[in-house]
């Protein structure tokens, strides 16, 4: 019994020391560091979204994980694939990427890592970072790009800007790589 009383009094002393060393005045002052990222308000696994016009499906989006941050007005998507459709139910474009940031106010979209965008005219864009400016309806890539055109030829460049249909693309520091299919390997001399 004496041992139990000593143990209880020892615990009370430890608890008193902990509480006396704690400054409770600063607990509610919101002293959160700038590096602190609060958890998302909503999170979905196996996320899917469809957008319809009155007669047809316009867009379909799939992601393995979606995080919604209401206070920051930001959505994060992981392993995303988006399909846009024409009125005849044909896929107009397909865009995929490993990580996506969507600004909920301006709908400005940043797509990162293994970005592939393919349009219905068989033009395919490969990059590590692509942006979509919803106000100007333009694709942009601030980093290196590769574009495979419908005839099988390749273009590379340091950055690009283009419209939604990928018919009017400007590639900066463009290099024509020629026909990538069936190009003979240079023989050793």
Coordinates of C-alpha atoms in Angstrom, one line a residue:
X1 CA 0.0 0.0 0.0
X2 CA 2.9 2.3 0.8
X3 CA 4.4 1.6 -2.6
X4 CA 1.1 2.6 -4.3
X5 CA 0.9 5.9 -2.3
X6 CA 4.6 6.7 -3.2
X7 CA 3.9 5.9 -6.9
X8 CA 0.7 8.0 -6.9
X9 CA 2.5 10.9 -5.2
X10 CA 5.4 10.6 -7.7
X11 CA 2.9 10.7 -10.6
X12 CA 1.2 13.8 -9.1
X13 CA 4.6 15.5 -8.9
X14 CA 5.5 14.7 -12.5
X15 CA 2.0 16.0 -13.7
X16 CA 2.5 19.2 -11.6
X17 CA 5.9 19.8 -13.2
X18 CA 4.5 19.2 -16.7
X19 CA 1.6 21.6 -16.2
X20 CA 3.8 24.2 -14.4
X21 CA 6.2 24.3 -17.4
X22 CA 3.5 24.7 -20.0
X23 CA 2.5 28.2 -21.1
X24 CA -1.2 28.0 -21.6
X25 CA -1.5 31.6 -22.8
X26 CA 0.1 30.8 -26.1
X27 CA -2.0 27.8 -27.0
X28 CA -4.8 29.8 -28.6
X29 CA -2.7 32.5 -30.3
X30 CA -2.5 30.5 -33.6
X31 CA 1.3 30.6 -33.7
X32 CA 1.5 28.2 -36.6
X33 CA 4.6 28.2 -38.7
X34 CA 4.4 29.0 -42.4
X35 CA 5.6 25.6 -43.3
X36 CA 2.6 23.9 -41.6
X37 CA 0.2 22.5 -44.1
X38 CA -3.2 21.7 -42.6
X39 CA -4.9 18.5 -43.5
X40 CA -7.5 18.6 -46.3
X41 CA -11.1 19.3 -45.5
X42 CA -12.2 16.4 -47.8
X43 CA -10.3 13.4 -49.2
X44 CA -11.5 10.8 -51.7
X45 CA -9.9 7.6 -52.8
X46 CA -10.9 6.3 -56.3
X47 CA -12.2 9.8 -57.3
X48 CA -14.3 10.2 -60.5
X49 CA -16.0 13.2 -61.9
X50 CA -18.2 13.6 -65.0
X51 CA -19.4 16.8 -66.6
X52 CA -22.4 16.9 -68.8
X53 CA -24.0 19.4 -71.2
X54 CA -27.7 18.8 -71.8
X55 CA -27.2 16.2 -74.5
X56 CA -23.7 14.7 -74.0
X57 CA -20.8 14.0 -71.7
X58 CA -18.2 16.8 -72.0
X59 CA -15.6 15.6 -69.6
X60 CA -14.6 12.6 -67.5
X61 CA -11.9 12.7 -64.8
X62 CA -10.3 9.9 -62.8
X63 CA -7.8 10.1 -60.0
X64 CA -6.6 7.5 -57.4
X65 CA -6.7 10.2 -54.7
X66 CA -8.3 13.7 -54.5
X67 CA -7.7 16.2 -51.7
X68 CA -9.9 19.3 -51.3
X69 CA -8.5 22.3 -49.4
X70 CA -11.4 24.7 -48.9
X71 CA -9.4 27.4 -47.1
X72 CA -6.7 27.5 -49.7
X73 CA -9.2 27.0 -52.6
X74 CA -7.0 24.2 -53.9
X75 CA -7.6 20.7 -55.1
X76 CA -4.8 18.1 -55.4
X77 CA -5.2 15.0 -57.6
X78 CA -2.9 12.0 -57.8
X79 CA -2.5 9.7 -60.8
X80 CA -5.1 11.7 -62.8
X81 CA -6.6 11.0 -66.3
X82 CA -9.0 13.3 -68.0
X83 CA -11.0 12.7 -71.1
X84 CA -12.9 15.4 -73.0
X85 CA -15.5 14.4 -75.5
X86 CA -16.9 15.9 -78.7
X87 CA -20.7 16.0 -79.3
X88 CA -20.5 12.7 -81.3
X89 CA -19.2 10.9 -78.1
X90 CA -15.7 10.8 -79.7
X91 CA -12.7 11.5 -77.3
X92 CA -11.4 14.9 -78.2
X93 CA -8.4 14.9 -75.9
X94 CA -6.8 12.8 -73.2
X95 CA -4.5 14.3 -70.5
X96 CA -2.8 12.3 -67.8
X97 CA -0.3 13.2 -65.1
X98 CA 1.0 11.9 -61.7
X99 CA 0.2 15.1 -59.6
X100 CA -2.2 17.9 -60.3
X101 CA -3.0 21.2 -58.5
X102 CA -6.3 22.9 -59.4
X103 CA -7.0 26.5 -58.2
X104 CA -10.8 26.5 -57.5
X105 CA -11.2 30.3 -58.1
X106 CA -9.5 30.7 -61.5
X107 CA -9.4 27.0 -62.5
X108 CA -5.7 27.4 -63.3
X109 CA -4.3 23.9 -63.4
X110 CA -0.7 22.6 -62.9
X111 CA 0.1 19.1 -64.0
X112 CA 3.4 17.5 -62.9
X113 CA 5.4 14.4 -63.7
X114 CA 4.9 12.1 -66.7
X115 CA 2.4 14.4 -68.4
X116 CA 0.9 13.1 -71.6
X117 CA -1.7 15.1 -73.6
X118 CA -3.2 13.5 -76.7
X119 CA -5.7 15.2 -79.0
X120 CA -8.1 13.8 -81.5
X121 CA -5.8 14.8 -84.4
X122 CA -3.2 12.4 -83.0
X123 CA -0.9 15.1 -81.8
X124 CA 0.7 14.0 -78.5
X125 CA 2.6 16.2 -76.0
X126 CA 5.0 14.8 -73.5
X127 CA 6.4 16.9 -70.7
X128 CA 7.2 17.0 -66.9
X129 CA 5.1 20.1 -66.2
X130 CA 2.0 21.4 -68.1
X131 CA -0.2 24.3 -67.1
X132 CA -3.8 25.0 -68.3
X133 CA -4.9 28.7 -68.2
X134 CA -8.7 28.5 -68.2
X135 CA -9.2 32.2 -68.7
X136 CA -7.1 32.3 -71.9
X137 CA -7.9 28.6 -72.9
X138 CA -4.2 27.9 -73.4
X139 CA -1.9 25.0 -72.6
X140 CA 1.6 26.0 -71.5
X141 CA 4.7 24.1 -70.5
X142 CA 7.5 26.0 -68.8
X143 CA 9.8 23.0 -69.1
X144 CA 11.2 20.8 -71.9
X145 CA 8.6 19.2 -74.2
X146 CA 8.4 16.6 -76.9
X147 CA 5.5 16.7 -79.4
X148 CA 4.7 13.8 -81.7
X149 CA 2.7 15.0 -84.7
X150 CA 0.1 13.0 -86.5
X151 CA 2.5 12.1 -89.3
X152 CA 4.9 10.5 -86.8
X153 CA 7.5 13.2 -86.8
X154 CA 8.9 14.6 -83.5
X155 CA 9.6 18.1 -82.3
X156 CA 11.4 19.0 -79.1
X157 CA 11.8 22.3 -77.4
X158 CA 12.6 24.1 -74.2
X159 CA 8.9 25.2 -73.6
X160 CA 5.6 25.6 -75.4
X161 CA 2.3 27.3 -75.6
X162 CA -0.8 26.0 -77.5
X163 CA -4.5 26.1 -77.8
X164 CA -6.9 23.4 -76.4
X165 CA -7.1 21.5 -79.7
X166 CA -3.3 21.4 -79.9
X167 CA -3.5 22.6 -83.6
X168 CA -1.8 25.9 -82.9
X169 CA 1.3 25.1 -80.9
X170 CA 4.4 27.4 -80.5
X171 CA 7.5 25.5 -79.3
X172 CA 10.4 27.6 -78.2
X173 CA 13.9 26.6 -79.2
X174 CA 12.3 24.0 -81.5
X175 CA 14.3 21.2 -82.8
X176 CA 12.9 18.9 -85.5
X177 CA 13.8 15.4 -84.6
X178 CA 12.4 13.9 -87.9
X179 CA 10.5 10.7 -88.1
X180 CA 11.1 8.9 -84.9
X181 CA 9.6 5.6 -86.2
X182 CA 12.1 3.5 -88.2
X183 CA 15.0 5.9 -87.9
X184 CA 18.2 3.9 -88.6
X185 CA 20.8 3.7 -85.8
X186 CA 24.1 5.4 -86.7
X187 CA 26.8 2.9 -87.5
X188 CA 30.1 2.9 -85.8
X189 CA 33.1 4.1 -87.9

